[in-house]
PDB file of C-alpha atoms in Angstrom:
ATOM      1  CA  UNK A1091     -30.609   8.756   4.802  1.00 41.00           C
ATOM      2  CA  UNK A1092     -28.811   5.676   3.180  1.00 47.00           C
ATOM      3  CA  UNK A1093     -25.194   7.297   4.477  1.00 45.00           C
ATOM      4  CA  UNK A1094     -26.904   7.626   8.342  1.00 51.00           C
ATOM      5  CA  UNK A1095     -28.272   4.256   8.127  1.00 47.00           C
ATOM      6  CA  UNK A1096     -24.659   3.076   6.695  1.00 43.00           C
ATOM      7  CA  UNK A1097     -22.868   5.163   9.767  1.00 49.00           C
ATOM      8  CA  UNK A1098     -25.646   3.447  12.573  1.00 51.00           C
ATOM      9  CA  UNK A1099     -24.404   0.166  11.946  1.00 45.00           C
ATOM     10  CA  UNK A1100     -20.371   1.014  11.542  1.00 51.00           C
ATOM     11  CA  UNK A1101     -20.902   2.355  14.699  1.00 53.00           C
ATOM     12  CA  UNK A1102     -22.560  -0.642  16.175  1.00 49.00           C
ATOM     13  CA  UNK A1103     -20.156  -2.745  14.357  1.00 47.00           C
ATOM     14  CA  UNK A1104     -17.139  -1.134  16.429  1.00 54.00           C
ATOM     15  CA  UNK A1105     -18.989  -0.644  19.871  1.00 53.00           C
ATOM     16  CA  UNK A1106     -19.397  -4.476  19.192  1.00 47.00           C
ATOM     17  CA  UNK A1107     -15.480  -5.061  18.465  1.00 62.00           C
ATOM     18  CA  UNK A1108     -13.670  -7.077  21.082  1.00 75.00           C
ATOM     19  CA  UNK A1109      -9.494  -6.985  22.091  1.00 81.00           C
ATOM     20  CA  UNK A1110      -8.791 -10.070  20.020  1.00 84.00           C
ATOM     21  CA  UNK A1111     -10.525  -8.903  17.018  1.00 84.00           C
ATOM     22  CA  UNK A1112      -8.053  -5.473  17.849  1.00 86.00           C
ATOM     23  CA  UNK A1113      -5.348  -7.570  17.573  1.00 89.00           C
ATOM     24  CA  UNK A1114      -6.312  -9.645  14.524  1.00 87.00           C
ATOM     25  CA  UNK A1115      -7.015  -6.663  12.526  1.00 85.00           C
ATOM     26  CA  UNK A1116      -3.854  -4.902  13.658  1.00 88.00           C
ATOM     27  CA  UNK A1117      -1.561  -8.375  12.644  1.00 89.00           C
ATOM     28  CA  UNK A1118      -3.290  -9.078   9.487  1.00 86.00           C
ATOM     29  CA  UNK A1119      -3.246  -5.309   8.657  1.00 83.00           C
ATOM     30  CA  UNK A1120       0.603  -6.038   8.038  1.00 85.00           C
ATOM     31  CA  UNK A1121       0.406  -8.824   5.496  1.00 84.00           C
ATOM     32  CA  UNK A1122      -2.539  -7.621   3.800  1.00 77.00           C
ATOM     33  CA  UNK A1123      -2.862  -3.858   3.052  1.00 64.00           C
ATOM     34  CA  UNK A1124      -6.582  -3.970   2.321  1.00 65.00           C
ATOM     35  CA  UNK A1125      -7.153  -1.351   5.100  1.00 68.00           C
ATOM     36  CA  UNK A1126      -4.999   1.366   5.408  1.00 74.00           C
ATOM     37  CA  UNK A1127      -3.502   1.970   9.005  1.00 78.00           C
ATOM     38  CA  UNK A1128      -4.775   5.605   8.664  1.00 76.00           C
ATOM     39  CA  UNK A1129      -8.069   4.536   8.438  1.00 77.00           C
ATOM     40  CA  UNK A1130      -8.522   0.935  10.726  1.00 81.00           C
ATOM     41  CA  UNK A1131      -6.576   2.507  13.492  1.00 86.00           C
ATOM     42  CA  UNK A1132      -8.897   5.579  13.939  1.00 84.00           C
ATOM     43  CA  UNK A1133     -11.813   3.574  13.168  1.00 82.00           C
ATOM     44  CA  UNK A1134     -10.489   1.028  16.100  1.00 85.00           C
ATOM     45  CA  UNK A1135     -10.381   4.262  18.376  1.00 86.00           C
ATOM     46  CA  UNK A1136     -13.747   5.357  17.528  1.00 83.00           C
ATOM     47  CA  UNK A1137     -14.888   1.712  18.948  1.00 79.00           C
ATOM     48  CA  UNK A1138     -13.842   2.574  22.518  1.00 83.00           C
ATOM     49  CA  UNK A1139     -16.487   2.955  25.242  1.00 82.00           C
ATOM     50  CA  UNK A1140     -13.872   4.654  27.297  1.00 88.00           C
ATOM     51  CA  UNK A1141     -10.296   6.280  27.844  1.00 89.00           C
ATOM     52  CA  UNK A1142      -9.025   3.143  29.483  1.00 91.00           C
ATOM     53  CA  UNK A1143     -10.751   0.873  26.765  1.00 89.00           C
ATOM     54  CA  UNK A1144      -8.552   3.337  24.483  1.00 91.00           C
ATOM     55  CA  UNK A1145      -5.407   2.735  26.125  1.00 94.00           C
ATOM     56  CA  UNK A1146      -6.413  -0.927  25.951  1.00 93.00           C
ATOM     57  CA  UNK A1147      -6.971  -1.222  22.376  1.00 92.00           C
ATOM     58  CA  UNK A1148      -4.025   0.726  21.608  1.00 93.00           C
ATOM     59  CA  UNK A1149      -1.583  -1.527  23.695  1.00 94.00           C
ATOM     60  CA  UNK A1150      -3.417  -4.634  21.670  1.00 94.00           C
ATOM     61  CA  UNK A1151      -3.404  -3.036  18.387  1.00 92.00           C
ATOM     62  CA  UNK A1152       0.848  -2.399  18.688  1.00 94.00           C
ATOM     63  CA  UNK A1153       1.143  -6.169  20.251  1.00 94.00           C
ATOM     64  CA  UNK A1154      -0.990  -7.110  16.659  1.00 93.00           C
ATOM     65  CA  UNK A1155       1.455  -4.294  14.765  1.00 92.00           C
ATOM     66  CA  UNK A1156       4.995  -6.296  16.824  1.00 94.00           C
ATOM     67  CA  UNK A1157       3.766  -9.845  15.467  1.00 94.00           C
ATOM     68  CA  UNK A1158       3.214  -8.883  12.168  1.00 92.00           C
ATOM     69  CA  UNK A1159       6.790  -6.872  11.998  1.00 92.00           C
ATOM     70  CA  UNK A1160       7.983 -10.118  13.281  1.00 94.00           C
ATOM     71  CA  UNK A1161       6.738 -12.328  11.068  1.00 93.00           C
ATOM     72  CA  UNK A1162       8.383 -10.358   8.228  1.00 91.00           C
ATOM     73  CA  UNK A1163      11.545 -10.084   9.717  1.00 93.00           C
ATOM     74  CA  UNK A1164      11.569 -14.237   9.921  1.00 94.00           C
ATOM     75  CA  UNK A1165      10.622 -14.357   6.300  1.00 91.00           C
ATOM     76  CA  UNK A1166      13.491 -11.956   5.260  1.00 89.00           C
ATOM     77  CA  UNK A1167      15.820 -14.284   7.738  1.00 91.00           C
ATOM     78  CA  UNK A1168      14.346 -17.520   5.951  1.00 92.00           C
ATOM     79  CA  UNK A1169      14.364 -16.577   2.715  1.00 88.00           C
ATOM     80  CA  UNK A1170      17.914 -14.294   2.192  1.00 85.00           C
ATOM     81  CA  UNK A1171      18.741 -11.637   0.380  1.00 80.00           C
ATOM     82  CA  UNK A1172      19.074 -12.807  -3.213  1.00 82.00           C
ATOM     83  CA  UNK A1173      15.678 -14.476  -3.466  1.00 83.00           C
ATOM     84  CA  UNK A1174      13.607 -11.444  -1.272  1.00 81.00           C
ATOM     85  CA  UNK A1175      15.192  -8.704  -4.302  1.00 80.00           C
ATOM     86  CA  UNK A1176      14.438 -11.420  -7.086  1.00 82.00           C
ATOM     87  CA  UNK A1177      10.493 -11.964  -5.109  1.00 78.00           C
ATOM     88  CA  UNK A1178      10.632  -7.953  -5.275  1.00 78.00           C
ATOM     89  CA  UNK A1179      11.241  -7.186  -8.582  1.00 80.00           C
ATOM     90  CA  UNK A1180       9.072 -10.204  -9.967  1.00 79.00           C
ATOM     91  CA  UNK A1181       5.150  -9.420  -7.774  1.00 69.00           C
ATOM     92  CA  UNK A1182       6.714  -6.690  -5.371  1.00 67.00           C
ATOM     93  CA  UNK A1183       4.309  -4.195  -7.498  1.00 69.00           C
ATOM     94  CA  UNK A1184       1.171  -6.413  -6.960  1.00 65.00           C
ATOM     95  CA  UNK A1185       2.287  -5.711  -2.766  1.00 64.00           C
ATOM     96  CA  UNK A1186       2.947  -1.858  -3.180  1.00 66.00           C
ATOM     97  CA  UNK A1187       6.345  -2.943  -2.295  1.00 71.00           C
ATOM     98  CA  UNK A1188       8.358  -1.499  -5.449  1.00 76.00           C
ATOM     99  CA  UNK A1189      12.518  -2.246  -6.094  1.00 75.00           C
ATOM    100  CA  UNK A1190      13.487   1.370  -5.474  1.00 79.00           C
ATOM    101  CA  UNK A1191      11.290   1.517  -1.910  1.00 75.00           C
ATOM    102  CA  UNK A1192      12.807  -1.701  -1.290  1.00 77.00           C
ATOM    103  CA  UNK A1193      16.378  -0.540  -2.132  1.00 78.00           C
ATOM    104  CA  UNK A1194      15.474   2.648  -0.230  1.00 78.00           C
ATOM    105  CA  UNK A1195      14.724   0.751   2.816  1.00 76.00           C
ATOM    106  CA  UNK A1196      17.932  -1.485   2.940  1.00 76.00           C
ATOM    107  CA  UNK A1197      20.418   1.502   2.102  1.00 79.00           C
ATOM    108  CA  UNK A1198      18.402   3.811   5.228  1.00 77.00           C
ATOM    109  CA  UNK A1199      19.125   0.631   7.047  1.00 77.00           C
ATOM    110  CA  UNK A1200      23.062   0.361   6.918  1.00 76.00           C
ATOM    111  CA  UNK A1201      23.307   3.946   8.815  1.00 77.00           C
ATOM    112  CA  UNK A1202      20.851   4.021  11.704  1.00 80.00           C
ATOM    113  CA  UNK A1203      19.076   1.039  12.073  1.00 83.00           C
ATOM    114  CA  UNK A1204      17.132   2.134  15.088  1.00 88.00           C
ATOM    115  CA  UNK A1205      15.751   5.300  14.154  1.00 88.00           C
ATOM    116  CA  UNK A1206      14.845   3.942  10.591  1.00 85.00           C
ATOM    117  CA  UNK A1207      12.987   1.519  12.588  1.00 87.00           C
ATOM    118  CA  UNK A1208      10.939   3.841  14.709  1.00 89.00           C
ATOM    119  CA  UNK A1209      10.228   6.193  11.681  1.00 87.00           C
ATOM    120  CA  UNK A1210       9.262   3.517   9.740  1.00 83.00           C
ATOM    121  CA  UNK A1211       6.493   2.349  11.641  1.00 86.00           C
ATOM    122  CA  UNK A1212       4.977   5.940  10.765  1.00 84.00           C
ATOM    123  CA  UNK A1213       5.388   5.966   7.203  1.00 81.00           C
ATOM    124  CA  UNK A1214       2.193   4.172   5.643  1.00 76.00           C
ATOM    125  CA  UNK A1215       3.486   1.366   2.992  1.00 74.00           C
ATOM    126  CA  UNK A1216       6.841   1.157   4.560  1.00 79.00           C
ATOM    127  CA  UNK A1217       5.571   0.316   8.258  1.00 82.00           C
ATOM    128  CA  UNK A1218       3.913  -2.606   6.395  1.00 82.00           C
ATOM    129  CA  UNK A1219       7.430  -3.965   4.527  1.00 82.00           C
ATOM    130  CA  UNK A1220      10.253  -2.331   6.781  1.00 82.00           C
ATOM    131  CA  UNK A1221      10.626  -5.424   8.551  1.00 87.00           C
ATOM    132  CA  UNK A1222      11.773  -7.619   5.416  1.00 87.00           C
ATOM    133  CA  UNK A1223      14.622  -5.629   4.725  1.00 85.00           C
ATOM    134  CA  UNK A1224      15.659  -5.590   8.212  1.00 87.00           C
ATOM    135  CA  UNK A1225      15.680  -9.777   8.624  1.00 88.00           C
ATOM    136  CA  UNK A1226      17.444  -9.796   5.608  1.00 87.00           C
ATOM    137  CA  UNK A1227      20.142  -8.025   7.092  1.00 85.00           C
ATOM    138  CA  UNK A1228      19.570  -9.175   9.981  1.00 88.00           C
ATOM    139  CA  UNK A1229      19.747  -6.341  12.395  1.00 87.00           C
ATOM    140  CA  UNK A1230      19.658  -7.265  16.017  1.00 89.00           C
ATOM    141  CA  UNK A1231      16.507  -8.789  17.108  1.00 91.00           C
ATOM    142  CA  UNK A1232      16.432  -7.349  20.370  1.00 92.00           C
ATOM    143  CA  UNK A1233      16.602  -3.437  19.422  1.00 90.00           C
ATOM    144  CA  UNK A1234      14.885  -4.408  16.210  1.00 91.00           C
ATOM    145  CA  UNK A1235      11.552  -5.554  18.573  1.00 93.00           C
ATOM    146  CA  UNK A1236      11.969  -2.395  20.775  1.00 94.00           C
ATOM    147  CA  UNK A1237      12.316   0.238  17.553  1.00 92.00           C
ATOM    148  CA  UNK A1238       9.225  -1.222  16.313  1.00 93.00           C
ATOM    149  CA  UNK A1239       6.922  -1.059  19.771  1.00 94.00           C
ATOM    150  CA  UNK A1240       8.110   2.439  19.954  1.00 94.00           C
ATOM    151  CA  UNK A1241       7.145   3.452  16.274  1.00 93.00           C
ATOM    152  CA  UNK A1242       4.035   1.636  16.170  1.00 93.00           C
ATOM    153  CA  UNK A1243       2.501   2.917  19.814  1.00 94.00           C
ATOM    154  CA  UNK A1244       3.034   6.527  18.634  1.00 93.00           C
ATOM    155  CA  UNK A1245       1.444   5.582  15.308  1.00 92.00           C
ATOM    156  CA  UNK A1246      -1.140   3.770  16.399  1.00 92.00           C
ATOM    157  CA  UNK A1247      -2.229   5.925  19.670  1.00 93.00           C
ATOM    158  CA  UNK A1248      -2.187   9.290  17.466  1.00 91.00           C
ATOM    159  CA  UNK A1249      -4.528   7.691  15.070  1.00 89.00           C
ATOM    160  CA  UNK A1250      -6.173   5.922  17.770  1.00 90.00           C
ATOM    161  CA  UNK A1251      -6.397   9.304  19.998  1.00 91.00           C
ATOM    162  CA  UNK A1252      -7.915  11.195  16.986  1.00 88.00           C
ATOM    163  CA  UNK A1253     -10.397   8.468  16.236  1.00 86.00           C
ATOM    164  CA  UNK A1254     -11.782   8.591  19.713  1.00 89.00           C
ATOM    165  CA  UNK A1255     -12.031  12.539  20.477  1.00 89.00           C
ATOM    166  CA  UNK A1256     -13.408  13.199  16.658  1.00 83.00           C
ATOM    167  CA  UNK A1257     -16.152  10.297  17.661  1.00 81.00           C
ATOM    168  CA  UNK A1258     -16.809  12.304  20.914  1.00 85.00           C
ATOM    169  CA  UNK A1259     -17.537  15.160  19.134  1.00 83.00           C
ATOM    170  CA  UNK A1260     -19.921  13.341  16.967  1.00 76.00           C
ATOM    171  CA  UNK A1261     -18.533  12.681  14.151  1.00 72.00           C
ATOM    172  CA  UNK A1262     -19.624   9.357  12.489  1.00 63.00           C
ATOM    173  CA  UNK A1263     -17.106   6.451  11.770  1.00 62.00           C
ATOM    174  CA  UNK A1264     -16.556   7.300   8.226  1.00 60.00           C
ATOM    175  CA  UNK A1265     -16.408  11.273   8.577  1.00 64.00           C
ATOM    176  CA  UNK A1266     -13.855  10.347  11.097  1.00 64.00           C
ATOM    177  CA  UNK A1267     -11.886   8.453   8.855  1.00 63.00           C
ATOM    178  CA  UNK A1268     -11.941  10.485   5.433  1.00 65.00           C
ATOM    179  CA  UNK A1269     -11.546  13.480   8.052  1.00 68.00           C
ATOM    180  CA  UNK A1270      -8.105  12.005   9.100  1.00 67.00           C
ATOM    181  CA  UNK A1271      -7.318  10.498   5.838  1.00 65.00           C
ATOM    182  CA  UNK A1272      -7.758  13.904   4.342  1.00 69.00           C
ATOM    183  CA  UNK A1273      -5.718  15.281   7.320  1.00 68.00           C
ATOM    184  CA  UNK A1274      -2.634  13.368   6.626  1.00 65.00           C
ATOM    185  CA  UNK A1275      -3.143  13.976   2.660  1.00 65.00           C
ATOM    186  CA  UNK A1276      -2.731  17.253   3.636  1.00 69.00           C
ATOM    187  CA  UNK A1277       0.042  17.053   5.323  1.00 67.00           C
ATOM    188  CA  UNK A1278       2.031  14.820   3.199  1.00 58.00           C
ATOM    189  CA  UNK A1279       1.367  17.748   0.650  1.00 69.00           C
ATOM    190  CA  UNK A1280       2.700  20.442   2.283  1.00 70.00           C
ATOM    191  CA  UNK A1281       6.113  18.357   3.473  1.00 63.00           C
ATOM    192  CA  UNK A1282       6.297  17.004  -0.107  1.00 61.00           C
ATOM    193  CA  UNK A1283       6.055  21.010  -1.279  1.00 69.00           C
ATOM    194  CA  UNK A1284       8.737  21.996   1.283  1.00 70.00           C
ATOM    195  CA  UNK A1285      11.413  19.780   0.555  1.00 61.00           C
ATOM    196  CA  UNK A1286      11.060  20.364  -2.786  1.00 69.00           C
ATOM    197  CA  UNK A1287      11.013  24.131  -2.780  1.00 72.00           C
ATOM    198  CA  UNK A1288      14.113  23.644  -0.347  1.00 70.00           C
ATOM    199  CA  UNK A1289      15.734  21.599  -2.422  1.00 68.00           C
ATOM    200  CA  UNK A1290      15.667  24.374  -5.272  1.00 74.00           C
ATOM    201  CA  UNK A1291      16.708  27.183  -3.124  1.00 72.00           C
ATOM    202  CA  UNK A1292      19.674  25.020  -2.310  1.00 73.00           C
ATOM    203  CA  UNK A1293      20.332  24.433  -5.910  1.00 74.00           C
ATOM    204  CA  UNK A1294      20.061  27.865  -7.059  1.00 76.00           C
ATOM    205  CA  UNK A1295      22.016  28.998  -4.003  1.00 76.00           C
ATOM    206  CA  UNK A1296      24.995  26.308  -4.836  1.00 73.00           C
ATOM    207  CA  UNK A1297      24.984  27.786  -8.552  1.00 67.00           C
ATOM    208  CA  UNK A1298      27.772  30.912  -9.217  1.00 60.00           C
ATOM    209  CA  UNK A1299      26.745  33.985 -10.092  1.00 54.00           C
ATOM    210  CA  UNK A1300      26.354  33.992 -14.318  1.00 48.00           C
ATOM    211  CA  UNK A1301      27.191  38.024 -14.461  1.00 47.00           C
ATOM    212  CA  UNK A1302      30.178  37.239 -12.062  1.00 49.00           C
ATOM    213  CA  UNK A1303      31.105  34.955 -14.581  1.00 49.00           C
ATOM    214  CA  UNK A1304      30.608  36.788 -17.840  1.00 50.00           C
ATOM    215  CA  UNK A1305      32.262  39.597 -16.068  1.00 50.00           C
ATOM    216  CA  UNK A1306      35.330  37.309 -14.981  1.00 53.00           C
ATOM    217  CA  UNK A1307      35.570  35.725 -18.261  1.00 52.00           C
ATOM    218  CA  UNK A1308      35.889  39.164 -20.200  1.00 52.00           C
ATOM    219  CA  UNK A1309      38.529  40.140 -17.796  1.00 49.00           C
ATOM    220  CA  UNK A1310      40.074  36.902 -18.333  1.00 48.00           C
ATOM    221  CA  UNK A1311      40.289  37.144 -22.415  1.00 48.00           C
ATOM    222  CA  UNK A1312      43.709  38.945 -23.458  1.00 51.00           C
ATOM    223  CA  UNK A1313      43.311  42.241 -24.985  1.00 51.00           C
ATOM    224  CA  UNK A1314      44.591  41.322 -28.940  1.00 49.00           C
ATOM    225  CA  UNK A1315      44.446  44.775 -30.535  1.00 46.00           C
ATOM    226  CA  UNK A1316      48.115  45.375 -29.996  1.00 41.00           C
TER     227      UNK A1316
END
């Protein structure tokens, strides 16, 4: 009964959610990872009334996603490269934002900025930090802004979508979030398990045949009973 109650008023709560409070929680949701993506940005889709308040909270939510990418690509500019990797190493594990990630993100960086970009927005933890790396290299603003709208509209309408069609079907506010949180768990699990099993096939591919080589090394060792 407590759980219904508790689903009532998160429902209420986002039926009562207005575009700048969209936008606040999609901006702030980039400096402070208190609420996952995967979890505001279906919640946010729940909220809508209709398909066109859907669109419109999506288009808000990525203008929110844009400023906060921006604001971390002016801190990476302001700051430099030296002092961002000594900030990361000191407190980058109090942000989630660990040296290898880090060093991950700047050497993905160097080859295809753009793509990188657009991925990153998709890739929970890095869609929060990309942009830091990328001011401190400072890519070029202009294709930098457009990688980012791309990556965070699909992002955030696919969450968003779900959100809103799992609602319609009843689903409360916080089955539709562990639902989708559970979804992507899922998923991540199954891609994690594939590249890894690939990545032992290829390694047991790329190693010789042993009985080729005992047989090749016997043939190789000079008969000495003459």
């Amino acid at each position: 009964m407590t759980i219904e109650i508790l689903g009532q008023w998160a429902d209420a709560q986002l039926n009562a959610v207005d575009l700048k409070t969209v936008f606040l929680a999609s901006l702030v949701e980039k400096f402070i990872p208190v609420l996952p993506s995967y979890i505001l940005f279906p919640a946010i889709g729940a909220g809508a009334a209709t398909s066109q308040n859907l669109v419109c909270r999506c288009l808000i939510a990525v203008l929110g996603s844009i400023g906060g990418a921006v604001g971390w690509y002016a801190a990476g500019v302001a700051i430099g490269e030296d002092r961002v990797r000594s900030f990361v190493e000191r407190y980058g594990m109090w942000l989630f934002l660990r040296p290898k990630l880090y060093n991950q993100m700047s050497t993905s960086y160097r080859r295809n900025p753009f793509i990188i970009t657009v991925l990153g927005q998709m890739v929970p933890t890095v869609r929060i930090f990309h942009a830091l790396p990328a001011g401190v290299l400072r890519l070029p603003f202009g294709s930098f802004l457009l990688a980012t709208a791309l990556g965070a509209l699909c992002w955030i309408s696919a969450l968003a979508g779900a959100g809103y069609i799992l609602h319609l079907q009843g689903w409360s506010v916080s089955e539709t979030g562990v639902g989708i949180f559970a979804g992507l768990v899922a998923t991540e699990v199954v891609a994690l398990l594939a590249v890894v099993s690939a990545k032992k096939m290829r390694s047991l591919l790329s190693r010789p045949n042993s009985a080729a080589i005992a047989v090749g090394g016997r043939q190789s060792v000079p008969n000495r009973s003459f």
